[in-house]
PDB file of C-alpha atoms in Angstrom:
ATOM      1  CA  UNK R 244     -17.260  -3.784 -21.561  1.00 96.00           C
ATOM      2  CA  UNK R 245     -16.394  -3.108 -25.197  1.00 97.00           C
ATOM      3  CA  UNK R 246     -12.804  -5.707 -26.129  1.00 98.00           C
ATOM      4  CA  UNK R 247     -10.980  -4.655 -28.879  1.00 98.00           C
ATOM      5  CA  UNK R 248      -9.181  -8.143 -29.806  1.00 98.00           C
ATOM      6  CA  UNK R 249      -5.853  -9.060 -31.273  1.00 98.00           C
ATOM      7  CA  UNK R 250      -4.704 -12.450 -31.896  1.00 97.00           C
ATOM      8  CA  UNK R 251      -3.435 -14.413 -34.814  1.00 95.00           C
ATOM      9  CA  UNK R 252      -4.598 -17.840 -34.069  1.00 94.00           C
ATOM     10  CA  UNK R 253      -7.785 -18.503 -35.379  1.00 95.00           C
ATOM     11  CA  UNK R 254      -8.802 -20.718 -32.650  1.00 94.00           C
ATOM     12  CA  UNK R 255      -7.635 -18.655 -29.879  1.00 94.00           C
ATOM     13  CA  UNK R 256      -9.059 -15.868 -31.114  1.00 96.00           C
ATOM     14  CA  UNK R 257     -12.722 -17.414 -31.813  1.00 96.00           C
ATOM     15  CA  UNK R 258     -12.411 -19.044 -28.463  1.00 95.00           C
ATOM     16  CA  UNK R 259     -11.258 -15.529 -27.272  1.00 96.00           C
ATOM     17  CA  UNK R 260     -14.354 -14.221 -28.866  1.00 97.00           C
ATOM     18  CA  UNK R 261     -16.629 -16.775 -27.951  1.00 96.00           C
ATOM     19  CA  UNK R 262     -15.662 -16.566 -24.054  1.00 96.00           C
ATOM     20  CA  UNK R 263     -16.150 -12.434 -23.763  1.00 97.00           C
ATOM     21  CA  UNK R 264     -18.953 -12.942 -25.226  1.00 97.00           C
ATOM     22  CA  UNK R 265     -20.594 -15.016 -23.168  1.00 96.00           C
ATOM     23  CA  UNK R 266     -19.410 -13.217 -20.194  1.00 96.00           C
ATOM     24  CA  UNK R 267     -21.425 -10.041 -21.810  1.00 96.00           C
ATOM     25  CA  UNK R 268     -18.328  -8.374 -22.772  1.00 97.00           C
ATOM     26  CA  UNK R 269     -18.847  -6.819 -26.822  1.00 97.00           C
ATOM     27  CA  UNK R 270     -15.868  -7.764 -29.497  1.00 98.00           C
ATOM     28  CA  UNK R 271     -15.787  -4.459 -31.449  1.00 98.00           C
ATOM     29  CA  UNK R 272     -13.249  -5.220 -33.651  1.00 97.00           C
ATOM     30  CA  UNK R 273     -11.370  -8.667 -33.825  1.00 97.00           C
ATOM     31  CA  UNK R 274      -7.841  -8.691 -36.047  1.00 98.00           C
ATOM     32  CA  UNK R 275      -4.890 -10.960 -36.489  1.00 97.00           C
ATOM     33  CA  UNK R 276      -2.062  -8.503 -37.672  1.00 97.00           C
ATOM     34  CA  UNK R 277       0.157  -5.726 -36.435  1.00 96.00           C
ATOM     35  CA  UNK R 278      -1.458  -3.282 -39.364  1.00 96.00           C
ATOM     36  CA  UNK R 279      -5.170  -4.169 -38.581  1.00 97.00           C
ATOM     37  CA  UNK R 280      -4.610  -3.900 -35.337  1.00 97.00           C
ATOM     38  CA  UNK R 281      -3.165  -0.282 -35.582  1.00 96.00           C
ATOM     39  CA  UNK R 282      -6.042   0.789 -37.531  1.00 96.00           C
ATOM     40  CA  UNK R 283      -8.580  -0.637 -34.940  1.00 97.00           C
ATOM     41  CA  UNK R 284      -6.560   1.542 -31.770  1.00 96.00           C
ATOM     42  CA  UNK R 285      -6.876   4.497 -33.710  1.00 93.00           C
ATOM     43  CA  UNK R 286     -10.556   4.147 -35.230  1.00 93.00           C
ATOM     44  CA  UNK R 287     -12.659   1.760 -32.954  1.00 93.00           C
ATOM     45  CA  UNK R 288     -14.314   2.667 -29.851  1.00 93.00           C
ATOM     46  CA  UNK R 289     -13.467   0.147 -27.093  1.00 96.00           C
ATOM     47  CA  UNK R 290     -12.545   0.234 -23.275  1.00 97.00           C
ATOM     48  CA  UNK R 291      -9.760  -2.033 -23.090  1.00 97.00           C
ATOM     49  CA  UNK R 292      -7.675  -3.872 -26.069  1.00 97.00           C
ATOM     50  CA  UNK R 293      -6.547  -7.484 -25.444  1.00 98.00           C
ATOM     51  CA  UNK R 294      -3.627  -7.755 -27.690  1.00 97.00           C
ATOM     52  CA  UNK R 295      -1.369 -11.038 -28.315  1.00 96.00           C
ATOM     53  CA  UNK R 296       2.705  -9.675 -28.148  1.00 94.00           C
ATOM     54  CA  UNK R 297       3.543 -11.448 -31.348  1.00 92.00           C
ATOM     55  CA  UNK R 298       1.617 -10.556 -34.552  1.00 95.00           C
ATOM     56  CA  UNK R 299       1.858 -10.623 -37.982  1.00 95.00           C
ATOM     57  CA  UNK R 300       4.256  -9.465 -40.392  1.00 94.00           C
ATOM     58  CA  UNK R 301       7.287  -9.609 -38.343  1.00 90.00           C
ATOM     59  CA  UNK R 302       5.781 -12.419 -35.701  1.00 90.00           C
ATOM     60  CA  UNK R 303       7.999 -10.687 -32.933  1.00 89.00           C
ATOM     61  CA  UNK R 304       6.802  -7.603 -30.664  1.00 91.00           C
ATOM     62  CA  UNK R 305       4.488  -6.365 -33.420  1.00 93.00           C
ATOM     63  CA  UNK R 306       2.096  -6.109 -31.526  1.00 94.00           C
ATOM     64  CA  UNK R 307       3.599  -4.700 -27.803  1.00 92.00           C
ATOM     65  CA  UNK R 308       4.831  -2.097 -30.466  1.00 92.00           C
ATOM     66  CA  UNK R 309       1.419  -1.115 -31.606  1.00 95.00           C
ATOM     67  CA  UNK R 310       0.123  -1.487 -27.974  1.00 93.00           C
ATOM     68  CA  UNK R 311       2.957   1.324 -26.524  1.00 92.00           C
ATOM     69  CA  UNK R 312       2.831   3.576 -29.596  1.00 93.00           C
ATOM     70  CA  UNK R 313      -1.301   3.972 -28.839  1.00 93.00           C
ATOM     71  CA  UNK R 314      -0.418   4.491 -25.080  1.00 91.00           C
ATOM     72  CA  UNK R 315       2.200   7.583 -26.353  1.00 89.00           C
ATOM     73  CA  UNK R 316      -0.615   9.043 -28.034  1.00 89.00           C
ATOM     74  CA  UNK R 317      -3.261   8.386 -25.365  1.00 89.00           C
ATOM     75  CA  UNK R 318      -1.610   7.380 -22.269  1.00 86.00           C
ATOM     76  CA  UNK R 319      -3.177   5.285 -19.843  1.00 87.00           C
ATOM     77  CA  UNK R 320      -4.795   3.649 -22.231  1.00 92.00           C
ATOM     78  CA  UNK R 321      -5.610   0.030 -21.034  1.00 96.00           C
ATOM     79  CA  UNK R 322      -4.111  -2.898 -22.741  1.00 96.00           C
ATOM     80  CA  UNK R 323      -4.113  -6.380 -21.170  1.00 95.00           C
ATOM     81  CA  UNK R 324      -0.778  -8.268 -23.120  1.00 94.00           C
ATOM     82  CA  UNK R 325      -1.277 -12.092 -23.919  1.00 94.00           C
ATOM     83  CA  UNK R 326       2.354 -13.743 -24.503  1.00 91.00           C
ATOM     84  CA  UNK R 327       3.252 -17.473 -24.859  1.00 88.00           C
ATOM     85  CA  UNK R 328       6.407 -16.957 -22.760  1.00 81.00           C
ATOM     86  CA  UNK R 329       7.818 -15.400 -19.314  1.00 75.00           C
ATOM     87  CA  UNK R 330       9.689 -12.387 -20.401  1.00 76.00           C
ATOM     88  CA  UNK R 331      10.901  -9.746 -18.111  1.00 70.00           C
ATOM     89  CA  UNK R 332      11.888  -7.032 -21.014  1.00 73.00           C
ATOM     90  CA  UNK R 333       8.117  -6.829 -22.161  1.00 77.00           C
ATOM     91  CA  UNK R 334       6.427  -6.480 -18.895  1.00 72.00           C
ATOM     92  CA  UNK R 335       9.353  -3.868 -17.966  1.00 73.00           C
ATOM     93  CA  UNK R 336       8.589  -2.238 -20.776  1.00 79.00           C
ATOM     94  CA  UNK R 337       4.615  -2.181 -20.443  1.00 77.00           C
ATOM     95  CA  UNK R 338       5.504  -0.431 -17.065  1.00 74.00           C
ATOM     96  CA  UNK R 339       8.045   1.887 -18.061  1.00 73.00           C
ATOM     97  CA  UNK R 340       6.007   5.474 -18.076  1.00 70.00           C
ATOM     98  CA  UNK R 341       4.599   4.582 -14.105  1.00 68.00           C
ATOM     99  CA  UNK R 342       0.651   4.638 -15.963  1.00 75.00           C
ATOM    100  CA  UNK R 343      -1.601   2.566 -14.889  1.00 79.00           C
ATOM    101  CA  UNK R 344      -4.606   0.572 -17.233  1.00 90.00           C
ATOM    102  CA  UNK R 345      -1.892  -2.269 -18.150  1.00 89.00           C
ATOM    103  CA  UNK R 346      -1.092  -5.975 -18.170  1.00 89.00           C
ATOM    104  CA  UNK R 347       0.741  -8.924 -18.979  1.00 89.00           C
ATOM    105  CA  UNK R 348      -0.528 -12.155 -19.332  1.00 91.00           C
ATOM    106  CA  UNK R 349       0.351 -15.819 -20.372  1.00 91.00           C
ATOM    107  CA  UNK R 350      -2.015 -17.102 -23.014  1.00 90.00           C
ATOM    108  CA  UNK R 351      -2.420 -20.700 -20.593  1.00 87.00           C
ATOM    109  CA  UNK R 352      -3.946 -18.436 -18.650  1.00 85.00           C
ATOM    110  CA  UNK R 353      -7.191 -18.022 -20.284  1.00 88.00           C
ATOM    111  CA  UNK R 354      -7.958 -21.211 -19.716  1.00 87.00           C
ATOM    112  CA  UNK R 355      -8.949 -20.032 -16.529  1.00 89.00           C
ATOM    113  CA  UNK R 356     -11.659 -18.087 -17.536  1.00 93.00           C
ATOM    114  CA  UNK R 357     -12.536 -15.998 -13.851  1.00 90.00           C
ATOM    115  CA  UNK R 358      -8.936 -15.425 -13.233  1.00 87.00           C
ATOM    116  CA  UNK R 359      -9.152 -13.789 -17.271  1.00 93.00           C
ATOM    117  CA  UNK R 360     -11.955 -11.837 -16.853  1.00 95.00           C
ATOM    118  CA  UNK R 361     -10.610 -10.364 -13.009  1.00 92.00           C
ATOM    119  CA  UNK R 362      -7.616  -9.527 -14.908  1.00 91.00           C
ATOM    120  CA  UNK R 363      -9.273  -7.819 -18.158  1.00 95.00           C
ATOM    121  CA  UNK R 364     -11.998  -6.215 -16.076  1.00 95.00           C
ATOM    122  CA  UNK R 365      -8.752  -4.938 -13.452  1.00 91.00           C
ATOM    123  CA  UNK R 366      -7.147  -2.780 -16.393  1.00 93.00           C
ATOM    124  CA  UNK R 367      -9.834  -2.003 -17.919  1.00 95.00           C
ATOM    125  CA  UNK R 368     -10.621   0.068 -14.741  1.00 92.00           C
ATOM    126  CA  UNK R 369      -6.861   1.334 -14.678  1.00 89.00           C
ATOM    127  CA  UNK R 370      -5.109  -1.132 -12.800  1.00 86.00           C
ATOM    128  CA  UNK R 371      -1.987  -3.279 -13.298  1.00 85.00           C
ATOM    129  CA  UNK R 372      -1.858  -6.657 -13.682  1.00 87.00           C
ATOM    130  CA  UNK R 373       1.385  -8.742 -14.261  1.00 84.00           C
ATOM    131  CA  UNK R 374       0.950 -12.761 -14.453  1.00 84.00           C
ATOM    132  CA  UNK R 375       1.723 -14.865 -11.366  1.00 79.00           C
ATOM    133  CA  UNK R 376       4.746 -16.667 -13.639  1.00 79.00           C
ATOM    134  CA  UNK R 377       6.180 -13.795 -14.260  1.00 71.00           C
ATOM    135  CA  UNK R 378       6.321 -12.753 -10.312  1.00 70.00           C
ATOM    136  CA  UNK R 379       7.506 -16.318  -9.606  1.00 67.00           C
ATOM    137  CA  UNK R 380      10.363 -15.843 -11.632  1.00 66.00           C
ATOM    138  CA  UNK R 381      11.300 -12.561 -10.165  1.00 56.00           C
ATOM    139  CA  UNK R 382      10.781 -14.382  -6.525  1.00 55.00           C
ATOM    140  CA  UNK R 383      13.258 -17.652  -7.930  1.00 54.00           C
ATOM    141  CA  UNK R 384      16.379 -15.081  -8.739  1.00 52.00           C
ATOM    142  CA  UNK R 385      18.933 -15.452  -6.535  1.00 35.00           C
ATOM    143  CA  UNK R 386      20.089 -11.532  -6.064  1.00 41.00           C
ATOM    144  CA  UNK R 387      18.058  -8.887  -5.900  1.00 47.00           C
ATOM    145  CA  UNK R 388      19.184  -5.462  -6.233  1.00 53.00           C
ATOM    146  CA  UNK R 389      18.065  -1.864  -5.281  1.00 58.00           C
ATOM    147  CA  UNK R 390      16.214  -0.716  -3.024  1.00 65.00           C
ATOM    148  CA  UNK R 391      13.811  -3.863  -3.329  1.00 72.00           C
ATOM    149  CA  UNK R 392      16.517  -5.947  -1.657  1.00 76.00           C
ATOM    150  CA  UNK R 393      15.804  -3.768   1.669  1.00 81.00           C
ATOM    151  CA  UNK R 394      12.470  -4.943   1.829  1.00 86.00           C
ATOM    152  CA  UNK R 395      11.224  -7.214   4.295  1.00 90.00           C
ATOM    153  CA  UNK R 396       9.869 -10.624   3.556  1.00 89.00           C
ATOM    154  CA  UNK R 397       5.825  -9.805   4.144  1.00 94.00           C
ATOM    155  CA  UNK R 398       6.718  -6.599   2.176  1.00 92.00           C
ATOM    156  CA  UNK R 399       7.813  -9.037  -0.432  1.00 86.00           C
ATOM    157  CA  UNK R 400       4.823 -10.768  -0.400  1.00 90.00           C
ATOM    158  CA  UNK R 401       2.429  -8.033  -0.552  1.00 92.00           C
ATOM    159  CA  UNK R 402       4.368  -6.311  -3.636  1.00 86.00           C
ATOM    160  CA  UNK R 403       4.466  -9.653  -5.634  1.00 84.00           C
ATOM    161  CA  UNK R 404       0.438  -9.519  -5.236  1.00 87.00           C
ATOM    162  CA  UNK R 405      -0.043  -6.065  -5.691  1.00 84.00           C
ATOM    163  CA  UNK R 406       2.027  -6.809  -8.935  1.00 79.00           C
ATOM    164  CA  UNK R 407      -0.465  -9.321  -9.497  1.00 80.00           C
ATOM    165  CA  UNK R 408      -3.048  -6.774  -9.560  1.00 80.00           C
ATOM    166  CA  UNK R 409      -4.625  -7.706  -6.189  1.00 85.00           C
ATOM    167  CA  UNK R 410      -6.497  -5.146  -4.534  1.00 86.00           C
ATOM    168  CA  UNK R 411      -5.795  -4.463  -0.722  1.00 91.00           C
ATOM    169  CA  UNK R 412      -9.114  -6.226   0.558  1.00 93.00           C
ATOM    170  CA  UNK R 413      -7.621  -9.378  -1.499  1.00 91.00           C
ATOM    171  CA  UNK R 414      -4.114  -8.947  -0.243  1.00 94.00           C
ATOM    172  CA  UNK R 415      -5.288  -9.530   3.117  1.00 95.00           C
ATOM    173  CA  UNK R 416      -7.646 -12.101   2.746  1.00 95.00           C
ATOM    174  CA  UNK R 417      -4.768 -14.373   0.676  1.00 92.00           C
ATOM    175  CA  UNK R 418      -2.345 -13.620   3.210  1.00 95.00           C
ATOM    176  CA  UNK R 419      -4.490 -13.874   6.329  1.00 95.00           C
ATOM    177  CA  UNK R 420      -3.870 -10.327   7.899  1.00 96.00           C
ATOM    178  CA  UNK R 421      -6.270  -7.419   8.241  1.00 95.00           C
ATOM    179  CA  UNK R 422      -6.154  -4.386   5.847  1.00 94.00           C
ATOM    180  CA  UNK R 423      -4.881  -2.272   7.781  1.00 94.00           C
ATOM    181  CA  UNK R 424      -1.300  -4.523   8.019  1.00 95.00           C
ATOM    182  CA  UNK R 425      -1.939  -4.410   4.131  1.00 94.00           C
ATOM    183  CA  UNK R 426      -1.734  -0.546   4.256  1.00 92.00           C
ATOM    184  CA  UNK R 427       1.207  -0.533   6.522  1.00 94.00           C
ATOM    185  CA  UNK R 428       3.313  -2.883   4.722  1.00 93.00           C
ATOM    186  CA  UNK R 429       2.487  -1.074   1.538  1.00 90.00           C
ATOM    187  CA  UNK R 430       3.137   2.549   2.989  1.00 89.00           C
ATOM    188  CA  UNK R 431       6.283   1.110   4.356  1.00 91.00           C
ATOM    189  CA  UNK R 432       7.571  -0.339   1.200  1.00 87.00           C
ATOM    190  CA  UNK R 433       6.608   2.932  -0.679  1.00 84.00           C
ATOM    191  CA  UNK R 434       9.081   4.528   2.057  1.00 86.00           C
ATOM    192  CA  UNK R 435      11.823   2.410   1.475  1.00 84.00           C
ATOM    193  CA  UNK R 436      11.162   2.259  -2.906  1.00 80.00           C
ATOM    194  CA  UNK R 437      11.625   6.302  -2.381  1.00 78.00           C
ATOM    195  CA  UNK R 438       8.061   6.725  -3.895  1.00 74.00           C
ATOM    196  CA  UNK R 439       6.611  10.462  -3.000  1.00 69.00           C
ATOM    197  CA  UNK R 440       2.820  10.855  -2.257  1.00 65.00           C
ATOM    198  CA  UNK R 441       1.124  10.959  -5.915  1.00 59.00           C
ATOM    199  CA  UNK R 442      -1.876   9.189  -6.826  1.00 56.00           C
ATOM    200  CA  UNK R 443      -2.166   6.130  -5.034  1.00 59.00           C
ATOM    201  CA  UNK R 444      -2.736   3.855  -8.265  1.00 59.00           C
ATOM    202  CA  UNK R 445       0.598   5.500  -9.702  1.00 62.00           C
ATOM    203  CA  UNK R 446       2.215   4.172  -6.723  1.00 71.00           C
ATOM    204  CA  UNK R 447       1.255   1.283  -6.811  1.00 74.00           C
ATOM    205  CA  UNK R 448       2.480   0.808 -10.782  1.00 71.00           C
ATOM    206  CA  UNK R 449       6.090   2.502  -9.971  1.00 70.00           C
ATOM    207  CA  UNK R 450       6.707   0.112  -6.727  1.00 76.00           C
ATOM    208  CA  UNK R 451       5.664  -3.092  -9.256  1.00 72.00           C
ATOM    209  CA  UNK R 452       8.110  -1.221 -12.147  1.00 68.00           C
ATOM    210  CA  UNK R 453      10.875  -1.226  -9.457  1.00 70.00           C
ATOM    211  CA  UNK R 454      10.389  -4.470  -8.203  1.00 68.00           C
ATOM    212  CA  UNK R 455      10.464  -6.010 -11.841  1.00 64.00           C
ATOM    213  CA  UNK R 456      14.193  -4.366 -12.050  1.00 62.00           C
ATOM    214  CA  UNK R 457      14.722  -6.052  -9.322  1.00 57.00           C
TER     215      UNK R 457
END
């Protein structure tokens, strides 16, 4: 798996470097600004880009901006997010165009090198992966709204992990039910989040967009 890699700390980003690596994942191109890193999206061939949100010059969303003006141009392309904070806006707008190939991560979370890879390896194949923080804090507010709110509590459950980026087979085996409850619950929810028949992994990305409005 070829990592394109952007991150201004040095440290980070060598230990970044240093942990893909041993995994047998290649670094073809490893930058610490928003202007690098633009260059490297357009001109370097990789499968996924692991891109930290705030980057040099402007140490803001530099680099979510880069990351979602490369998806505009090539959509679906897959970008796993690193961010030092919870924040609802980015992941909502990582989601925003229902394509998969996308997630959001805290940077503690590398630390936890399986859970890391699962989650690069996950959008690199096209899925959607959002971190379990950021689902937590969704579960903590006290109102939801929408459509979600009809949901029942296992359907709850099951679209906090497929927001996760959990696979059916895993759904089940965390929440101790076959996968054919899995299926139900998530057919059922799709019902209820007024998501038509489309491509199964598009569903699955606009039930986690509406459940992150909440």
């Amino acid at each position: 798996m070829r990592v394109l890699l952007a991150e201004d700390l040095f440290l980070l980003r060598d230990g970044l470097t240093r942990t893909l690596r041993e995994h047998g994942c290649e670094v073809v191109a490893s930058v610490d600004n928003g202007p690098e890193l633009r260059r490297a999206l357009a001109d370097t061939e990789w499968d996924v880009a692991l891109i930290d949100i705030r980057l040099p010059p402007t140490r803001t969303d530099e680099g979510l901006k880069a990351a979602l003006e490369a998806r505009r141009t090539r959509p679906g392309l897959p970008v796993l997010i690193l961010s030092q904070y919870v924040d609802q806006l980015y992941a909502h707008e990582l989601l925003a165009t229902g394509e998969g190939a996308v997630g959001y991560l805290l940077k503690d979370r590398v630390t936890h090198t399986a859970q890391f890879l699962d989650a690069l390896r996950t959008v690199a194949a096209g899925g959607t992966v959002m971190d379990p923080q950021v689902i937590a804090k969704l579960l903590s507010r006290s109102e939801k709204r929408g459509r979600v709110h009809s949901l029942t509590a296992r359907e709850h459950e099951v679209l906090a992990r497929m927001a996760e980026g959990h696979s059916n087979a895993a759904i089940a085996r965390t929440l101790h039910i076959s996968e054919s409850a899995v299926a139900k619950h998530i057919a059922s929810l799709f019902g209820k989040l007024g998501l038509r028949p489309s491509s199964e992994a598009n569903r699955r990305v606009l039930a986690v967009l509406a459940y992150l409005k909440g």
